[in-house]
Coordinates of C-alpha atoms in Angstrom, one line a residue:
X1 CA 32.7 -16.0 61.3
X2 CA 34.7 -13.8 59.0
X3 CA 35.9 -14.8 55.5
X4 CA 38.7 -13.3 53.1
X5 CA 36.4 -12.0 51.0
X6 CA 34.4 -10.1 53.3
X7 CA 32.8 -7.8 50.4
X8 CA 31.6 -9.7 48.6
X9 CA 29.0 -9.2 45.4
X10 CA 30.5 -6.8 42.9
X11 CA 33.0 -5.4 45.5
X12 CA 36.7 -6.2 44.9
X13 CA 37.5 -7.7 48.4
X14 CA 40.6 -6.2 48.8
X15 CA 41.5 -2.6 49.8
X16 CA 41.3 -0.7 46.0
X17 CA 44.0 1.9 47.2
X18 CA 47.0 -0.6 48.0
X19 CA 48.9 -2.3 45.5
X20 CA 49.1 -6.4 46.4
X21 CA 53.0 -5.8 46.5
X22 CA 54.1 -8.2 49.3
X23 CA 52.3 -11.4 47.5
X24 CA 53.9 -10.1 44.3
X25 CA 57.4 -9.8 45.7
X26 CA 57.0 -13.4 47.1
X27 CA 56.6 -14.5 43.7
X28 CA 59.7 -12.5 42.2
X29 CA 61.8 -14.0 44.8
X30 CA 60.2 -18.3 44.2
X31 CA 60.3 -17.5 40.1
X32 CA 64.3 -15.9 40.4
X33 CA 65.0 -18.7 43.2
X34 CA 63.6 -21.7 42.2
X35 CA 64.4 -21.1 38.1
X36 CA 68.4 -20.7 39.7
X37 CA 68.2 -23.8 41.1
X38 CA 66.0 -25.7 38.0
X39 CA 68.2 -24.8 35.6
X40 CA 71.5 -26.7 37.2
X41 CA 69.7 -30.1 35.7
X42 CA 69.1 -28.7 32.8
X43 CA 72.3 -27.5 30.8
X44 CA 71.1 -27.9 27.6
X45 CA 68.7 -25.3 27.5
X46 CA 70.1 -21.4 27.6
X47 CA 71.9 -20.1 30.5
X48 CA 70.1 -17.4 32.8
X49 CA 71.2 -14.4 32.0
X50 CA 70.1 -10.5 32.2
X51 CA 67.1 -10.8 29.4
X52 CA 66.0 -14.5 31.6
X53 CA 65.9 -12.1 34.7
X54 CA 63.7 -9.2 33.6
X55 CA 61.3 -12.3 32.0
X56 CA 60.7 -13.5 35.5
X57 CA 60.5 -10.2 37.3
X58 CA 58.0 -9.1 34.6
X59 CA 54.8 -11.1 35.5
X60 CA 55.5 -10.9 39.5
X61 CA 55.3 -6.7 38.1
X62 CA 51.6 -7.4 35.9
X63 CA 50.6 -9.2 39.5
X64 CA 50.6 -5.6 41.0
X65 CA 47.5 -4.8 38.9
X66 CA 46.0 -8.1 39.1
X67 CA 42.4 -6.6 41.4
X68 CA 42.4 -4.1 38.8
X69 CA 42.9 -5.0 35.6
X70 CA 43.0 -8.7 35.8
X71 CA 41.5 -9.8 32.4
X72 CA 44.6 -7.7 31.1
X73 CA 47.0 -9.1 33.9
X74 CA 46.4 -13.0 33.0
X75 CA 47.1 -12.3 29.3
X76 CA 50.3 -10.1 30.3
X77 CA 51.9 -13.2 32.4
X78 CA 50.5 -15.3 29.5
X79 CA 52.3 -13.7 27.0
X80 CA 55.5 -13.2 29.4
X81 CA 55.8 -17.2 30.3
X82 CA 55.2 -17.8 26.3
X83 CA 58.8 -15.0 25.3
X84 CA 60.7 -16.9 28.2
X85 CA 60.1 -20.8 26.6
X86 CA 60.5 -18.9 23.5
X87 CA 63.7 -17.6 24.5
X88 CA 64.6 -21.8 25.0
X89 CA 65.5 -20.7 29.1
X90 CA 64.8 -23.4 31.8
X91 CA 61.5 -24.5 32.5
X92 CA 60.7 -23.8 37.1
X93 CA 58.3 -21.9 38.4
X94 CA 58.0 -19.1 35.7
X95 CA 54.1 -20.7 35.8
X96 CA 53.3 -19.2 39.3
X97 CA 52.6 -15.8 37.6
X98 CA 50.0 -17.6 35.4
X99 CA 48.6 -19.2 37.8
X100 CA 47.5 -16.6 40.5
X101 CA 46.7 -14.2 37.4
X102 CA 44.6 -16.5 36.5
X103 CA 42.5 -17.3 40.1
X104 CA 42.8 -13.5 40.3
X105 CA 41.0 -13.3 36.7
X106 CA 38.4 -16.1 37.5
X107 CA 37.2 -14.7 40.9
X108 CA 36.8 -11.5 39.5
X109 CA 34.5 -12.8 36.7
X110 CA 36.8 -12.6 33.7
X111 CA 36.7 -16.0 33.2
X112 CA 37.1 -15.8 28.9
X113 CA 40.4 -13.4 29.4
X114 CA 41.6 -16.3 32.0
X115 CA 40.7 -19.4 29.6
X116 CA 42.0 -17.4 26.8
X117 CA 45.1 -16.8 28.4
X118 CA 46.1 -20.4 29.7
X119 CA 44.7 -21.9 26.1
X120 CA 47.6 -19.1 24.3
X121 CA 50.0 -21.0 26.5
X122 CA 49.2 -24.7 26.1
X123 CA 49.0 -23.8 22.6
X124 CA 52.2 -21.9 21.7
X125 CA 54.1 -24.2 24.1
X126 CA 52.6 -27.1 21.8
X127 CA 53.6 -25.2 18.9
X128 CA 56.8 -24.7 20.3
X129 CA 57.9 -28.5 21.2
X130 CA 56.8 -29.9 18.1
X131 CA 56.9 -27.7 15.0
X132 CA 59.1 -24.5 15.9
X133 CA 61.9 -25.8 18.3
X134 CA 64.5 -26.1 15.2
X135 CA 63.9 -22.5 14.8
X136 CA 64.3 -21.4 18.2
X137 CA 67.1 -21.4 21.1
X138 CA 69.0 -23.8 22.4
X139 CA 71.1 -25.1 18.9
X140 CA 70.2 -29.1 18.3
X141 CA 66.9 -28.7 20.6
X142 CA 64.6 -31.5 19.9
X143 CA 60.8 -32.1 19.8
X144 CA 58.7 -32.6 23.1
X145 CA 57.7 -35.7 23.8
X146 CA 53.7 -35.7 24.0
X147 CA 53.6 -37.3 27.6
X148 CA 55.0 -33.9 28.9
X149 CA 52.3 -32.1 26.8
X150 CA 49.2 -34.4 28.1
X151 CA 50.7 -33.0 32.0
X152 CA 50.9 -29.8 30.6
X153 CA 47.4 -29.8 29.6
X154 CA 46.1 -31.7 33.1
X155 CA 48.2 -28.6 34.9
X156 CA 46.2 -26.4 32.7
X157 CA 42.6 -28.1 33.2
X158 CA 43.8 -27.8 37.4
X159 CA 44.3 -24.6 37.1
X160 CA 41.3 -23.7 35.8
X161 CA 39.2 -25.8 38.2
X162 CA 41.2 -24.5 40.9
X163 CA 40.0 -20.8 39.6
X164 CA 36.7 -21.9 39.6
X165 CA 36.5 -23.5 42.8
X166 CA 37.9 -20.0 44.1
X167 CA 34.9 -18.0 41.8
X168 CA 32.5 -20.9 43.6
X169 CA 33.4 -19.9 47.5
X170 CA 33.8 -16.6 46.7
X171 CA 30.5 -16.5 45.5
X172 CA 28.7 -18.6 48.2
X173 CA 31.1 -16.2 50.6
X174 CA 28.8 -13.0 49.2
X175 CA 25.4 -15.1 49.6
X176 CA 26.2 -15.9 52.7
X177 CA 27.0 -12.3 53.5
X178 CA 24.2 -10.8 51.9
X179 CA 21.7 -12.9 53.8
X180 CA 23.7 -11.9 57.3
X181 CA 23.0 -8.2 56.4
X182 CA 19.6 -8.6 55.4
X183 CA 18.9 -10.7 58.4
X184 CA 20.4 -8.0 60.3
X185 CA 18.5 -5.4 59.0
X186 CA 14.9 -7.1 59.4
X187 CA 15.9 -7.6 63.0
X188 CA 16.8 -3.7 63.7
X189 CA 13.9 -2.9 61.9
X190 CA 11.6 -5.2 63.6
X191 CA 13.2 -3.9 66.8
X192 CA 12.7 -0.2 65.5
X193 CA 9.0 -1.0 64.7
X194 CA 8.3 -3.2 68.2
X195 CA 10.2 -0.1 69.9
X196 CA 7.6 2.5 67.9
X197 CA 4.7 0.2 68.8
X198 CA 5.5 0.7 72.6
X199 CA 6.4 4.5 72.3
X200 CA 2.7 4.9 70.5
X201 CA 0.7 2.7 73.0
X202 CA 2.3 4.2 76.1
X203 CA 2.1 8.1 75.1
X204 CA -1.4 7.7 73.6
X205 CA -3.1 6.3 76.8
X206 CA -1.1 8.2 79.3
X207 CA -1.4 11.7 77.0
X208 CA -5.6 10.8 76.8
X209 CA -6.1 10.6 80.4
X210 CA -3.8 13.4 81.0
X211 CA -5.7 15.3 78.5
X212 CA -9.2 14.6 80.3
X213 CA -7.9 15.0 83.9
X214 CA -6.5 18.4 82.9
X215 CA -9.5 19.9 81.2
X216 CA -11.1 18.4 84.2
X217 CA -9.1 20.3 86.3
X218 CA -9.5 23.5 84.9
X219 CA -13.1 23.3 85.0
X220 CA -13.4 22.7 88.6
X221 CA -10.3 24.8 89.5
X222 CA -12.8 27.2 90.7
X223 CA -15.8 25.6 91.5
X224 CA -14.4 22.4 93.0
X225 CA -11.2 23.1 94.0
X226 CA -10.7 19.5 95.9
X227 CA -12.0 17.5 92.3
X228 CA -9.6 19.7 90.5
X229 CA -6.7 18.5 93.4
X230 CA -8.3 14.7 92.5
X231 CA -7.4 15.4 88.4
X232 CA -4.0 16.9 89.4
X233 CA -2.9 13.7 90.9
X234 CA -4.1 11.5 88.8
X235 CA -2.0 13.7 85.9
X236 CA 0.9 13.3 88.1
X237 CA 0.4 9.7 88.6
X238 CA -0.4 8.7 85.1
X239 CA 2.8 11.1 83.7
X240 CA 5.0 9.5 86.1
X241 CA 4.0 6.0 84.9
X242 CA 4.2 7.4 81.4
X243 CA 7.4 8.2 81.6
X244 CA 9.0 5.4 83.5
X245 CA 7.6 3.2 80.4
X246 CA 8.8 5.4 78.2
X247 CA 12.5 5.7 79.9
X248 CA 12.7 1.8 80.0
X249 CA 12.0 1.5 76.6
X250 CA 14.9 4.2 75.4
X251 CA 17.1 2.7 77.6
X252 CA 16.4 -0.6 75.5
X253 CA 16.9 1.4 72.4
X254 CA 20.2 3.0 73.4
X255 CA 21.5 -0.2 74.9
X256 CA 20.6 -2.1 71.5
X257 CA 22.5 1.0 69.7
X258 CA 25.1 0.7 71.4
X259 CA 26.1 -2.7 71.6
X260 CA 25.4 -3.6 68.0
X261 CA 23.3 -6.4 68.8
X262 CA 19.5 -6.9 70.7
X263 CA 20.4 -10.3 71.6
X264 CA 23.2 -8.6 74.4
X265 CA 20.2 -5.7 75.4
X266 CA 20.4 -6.4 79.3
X267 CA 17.1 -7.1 80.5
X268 CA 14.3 -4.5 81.7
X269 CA 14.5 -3.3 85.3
X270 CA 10.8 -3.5 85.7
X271 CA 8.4 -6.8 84.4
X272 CA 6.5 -5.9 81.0
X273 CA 3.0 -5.4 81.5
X274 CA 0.5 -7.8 81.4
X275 CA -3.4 -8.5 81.9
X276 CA -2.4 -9.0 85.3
X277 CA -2.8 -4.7 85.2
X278 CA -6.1 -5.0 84.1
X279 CA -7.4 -3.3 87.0
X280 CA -5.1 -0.3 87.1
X281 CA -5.8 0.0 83.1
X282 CA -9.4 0.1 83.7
X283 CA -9.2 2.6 87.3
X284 CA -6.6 5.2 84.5
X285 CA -9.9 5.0 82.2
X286 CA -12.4 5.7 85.0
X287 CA -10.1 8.7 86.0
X288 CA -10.5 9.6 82.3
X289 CA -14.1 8.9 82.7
X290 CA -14.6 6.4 81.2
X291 CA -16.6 3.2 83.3
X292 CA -15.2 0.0 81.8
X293 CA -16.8 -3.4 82.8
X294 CA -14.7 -6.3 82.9
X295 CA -16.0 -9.9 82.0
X296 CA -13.9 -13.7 81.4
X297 CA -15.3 -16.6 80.2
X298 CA -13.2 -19.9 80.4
X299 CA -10.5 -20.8 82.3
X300 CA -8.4 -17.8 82.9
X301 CA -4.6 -19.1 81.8
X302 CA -1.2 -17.4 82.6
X303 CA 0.2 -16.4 79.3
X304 CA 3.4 -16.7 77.7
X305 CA 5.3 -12.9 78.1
X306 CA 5.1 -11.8 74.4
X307 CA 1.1 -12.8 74.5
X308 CA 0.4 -11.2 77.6
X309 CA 1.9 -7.9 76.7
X310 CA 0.2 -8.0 73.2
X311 CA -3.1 -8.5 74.7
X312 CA -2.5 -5.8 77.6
X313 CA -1.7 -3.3 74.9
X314 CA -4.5 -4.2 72.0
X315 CA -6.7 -3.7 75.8
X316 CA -5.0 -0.1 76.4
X317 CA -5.2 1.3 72.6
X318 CA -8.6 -0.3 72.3
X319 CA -9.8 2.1 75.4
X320 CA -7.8 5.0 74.3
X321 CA -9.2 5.0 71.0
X322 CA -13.1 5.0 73.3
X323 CA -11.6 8.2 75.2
X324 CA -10.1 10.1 72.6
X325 CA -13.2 9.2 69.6
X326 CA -15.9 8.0 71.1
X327 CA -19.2 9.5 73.0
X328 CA -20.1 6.8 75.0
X329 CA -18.5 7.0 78.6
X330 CA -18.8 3.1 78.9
X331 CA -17.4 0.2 77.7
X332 CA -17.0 -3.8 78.3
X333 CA -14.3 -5.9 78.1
X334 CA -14.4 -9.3 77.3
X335 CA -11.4 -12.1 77.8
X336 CA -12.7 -15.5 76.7
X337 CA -10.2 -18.0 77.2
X338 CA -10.2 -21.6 74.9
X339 CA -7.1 -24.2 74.7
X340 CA -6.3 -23.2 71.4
X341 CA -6.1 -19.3 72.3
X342 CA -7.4 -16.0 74.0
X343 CA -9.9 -13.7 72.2
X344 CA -10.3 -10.0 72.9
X345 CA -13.5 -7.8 72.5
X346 CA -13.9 -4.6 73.6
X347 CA -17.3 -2.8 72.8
X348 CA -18.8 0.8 73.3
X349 CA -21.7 2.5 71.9
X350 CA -20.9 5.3 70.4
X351 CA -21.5 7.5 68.5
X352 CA -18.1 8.4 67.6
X353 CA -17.0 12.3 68.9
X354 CA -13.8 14.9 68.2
X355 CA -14.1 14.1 63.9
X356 CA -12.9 10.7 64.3
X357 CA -13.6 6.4 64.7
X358 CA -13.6 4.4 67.1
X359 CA -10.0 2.7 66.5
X360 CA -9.0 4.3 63.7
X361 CA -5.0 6.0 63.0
X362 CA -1.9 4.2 63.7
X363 CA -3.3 2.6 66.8
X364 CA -5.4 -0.1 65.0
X365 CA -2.9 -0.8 62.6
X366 CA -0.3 -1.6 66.1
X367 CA -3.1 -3.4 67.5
X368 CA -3.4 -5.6 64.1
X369 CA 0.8 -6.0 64.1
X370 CA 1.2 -7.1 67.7
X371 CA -1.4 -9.9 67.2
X372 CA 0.1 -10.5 63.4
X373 CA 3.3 -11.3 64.8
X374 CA 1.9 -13.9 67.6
X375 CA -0.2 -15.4 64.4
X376 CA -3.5 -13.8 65.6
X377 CA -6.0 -11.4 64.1
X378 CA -7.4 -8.0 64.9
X379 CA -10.7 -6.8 63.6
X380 CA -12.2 -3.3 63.9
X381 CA -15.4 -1.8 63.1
X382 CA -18.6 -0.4 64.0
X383 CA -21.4 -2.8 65.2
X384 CA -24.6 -3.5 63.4
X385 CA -26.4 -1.7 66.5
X386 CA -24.7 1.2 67.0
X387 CA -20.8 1.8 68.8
X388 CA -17.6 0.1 67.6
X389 CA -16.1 -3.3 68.6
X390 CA -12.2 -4.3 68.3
X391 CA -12.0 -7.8 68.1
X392 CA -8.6 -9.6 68.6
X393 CA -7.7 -13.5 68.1
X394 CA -4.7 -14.6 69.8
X395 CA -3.1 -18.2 69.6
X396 CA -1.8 -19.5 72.6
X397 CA 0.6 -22.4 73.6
X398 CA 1.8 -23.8 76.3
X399 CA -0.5 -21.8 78.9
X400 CA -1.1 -23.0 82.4
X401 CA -4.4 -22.5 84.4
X402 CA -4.1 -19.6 86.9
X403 CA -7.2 -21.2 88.8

């Protein structure tokens, strides 16, 4: 939904290098108009003439700055509208220049300037009807009768509250806005981060058994030269999956880039992963050599998508982490499933290798957002007898029995 003043905040929402001519000229033309045809029923004020003409054409002129200077504006068409009654011409609509001066003034937050200016008016045209008109044009004018001054002053008070009303939306207009924008830009940046998440779990598995396999291969290049055909295809194998993964999720980034707008991202060619690859997760780590033993307790559930994936991934960077940090060459992996959730453990026993812990870096910290954003917990450490254990909690609803 779009609004006219699509700025909002501080921003004028108008465009600051065009004049507001055709809105001003529209006035000139009701004020020249409409005062013509006012003044045929009333002859006894003073005919139109050249001087009644440039009073009229002048505020229509201060409306041209009114987005720029419009505390100065609504006091210009103030004072203006107070020479012309002044000059004892026929009252019409010489007040339109007041009035969208004074909306103009309001909305833009000089809300004194536009008080001030209506309060000179109502007051000199007071002064005017009832103490001055013997001194001013037309000869033999007499006083104002106070009824036309209390619907002077109710036009006034209108005016005003108009404004105001104006200020309110215009105000609410920018709130609204504002929150669209930040919205937007928690989304992309959620995207950005889920998008960065997917990047680091994918390359760091694929790259550690890659890494193995080929220092594997170049061992036994020699000596072994069917083991070192064995590594070669598992890099091949593991690359290729690594980059399929990592050309669906560009493809998801450039789509999203391009059309402004996850929501109209098309979906993936190829099912996200899930612990239904728990098996080929744990043959990539036993190419990597790493023996990983598998155990469930409790009814094994299907999960909902965003679960599944989470938990396949805290699994994979979990496993990483024992190839790339740890000593031990096995590790166990525990799914126990309750109605209320799934919890993750993945153990090894060390000692930690290669200058670094067991799940430390900026995998832990993805493991601990993925399950954050499902409302779960991941816990990290090293176990009172020896190794390092990642722990995950994650909340489920809605899962149906897979048995």
């Amino acid at each position: 939904m779009s609004h006219p003043w699509p700025d909002g905040g501080g921003k004028p929402p108008w465009p600051t290098g065009r004049l507001p001519w055709r809105s001003s000229l529209a006035v000139a033309v009701v004020q020249l108009v409409g005062t013509g045809f006012a003044a045929h029923g009333q002859p006894a004020r003073t005919d139109l003439g050249p001087g009644a003409a440039a009073l009229l054409l002048a505020g229509p002129v201060l409306l041209l700055a009114r987005h720029r200077r419009p505390g100065a504006v609504v006091v210009g068409t103030a004072v203006v509208t107070v020479v012309y009654l002044a000059a004892g011409y026929p009252y019409g609509p010489v007040f339109v220049s007041v009035v969208l001066a004074c909306v103009a003034a309001v909305a833009a937050g000089r809300r004194v300037a536009a008080w001030s200016a209506l309060g000179l008016l109502w007051g000199s045209h007071l002064l005017m009807g009832h103490w001055l008109y013997h001194r001013l044009p037309p000869d033999g004018d007499g006083p104002v009768g106070w009824g036309p001054e209390v619907v002077v002053a109710a036009w006034a008070v209108a005016i005003v509250a108009g404004s105001e009303l104006v200020r309110v939306r215009r105000e609410q207009w920018a709130r609204e806005r504002a929150e669209r924008e930040a919205a937007a830009r928690r989304r992309a940046d959620e995207e950005r981060l889920r998008i960065a998440r997917e990047l680091h779990d994918v390359l760091a598995h694929s790259i550690s058994v890659i890494n193995v396999q080929a220092g594997v291969g170049l061992a036994l290049l020699d000596q072994d030269p069917e083991q070192a055909r064995t590594a070669l295809t598992t890099i091949k194998a593991a690359s290729k999956e690594a980059l399929g993964e990592v050309r669906q999720v560009l493809d998801t980034l450039r789509t999203s880039g391009a059309s402004g707008a996850a929501s109209r991202t098309p979906a993936p060619r190829s099912p996200a992963p899930g612990l239904d690859r728990l098996e080929e997760l744990t043959g990539q780590a036993a190419d990597a050599g790493l023996a990983v033993r598998v155990e469930v307790e409790g009814v094994r559930t299907a999960l909902p998508p965003g679960a599944d994936l989470a938990a396949f991934r805290i699994v994979q960077e979990a496993l990483t982490n024992v190839i790339r940090h740890s000593g031990s060459r096995n590790a166990r992996v525990l799914l126990s499933y309750a109605p209320g959730g799934l919890e993750l453990r993945v153990d090894d026993d060390g000692p930690a290798a290669g200058g670094g812990a067991t799940g430390g870096g900026n995998g832990l910290v993805g493991m601990r957002e993925r399950a954050a954003a499902l409302g779960g917990t991941v816990e990290a450490g090293p176990r009172p007898d020896g190794g390092f254990r990642v722990r995950a909690r994650i909340p489920l609803k809605g899962g149906r029995s897979t048995l």
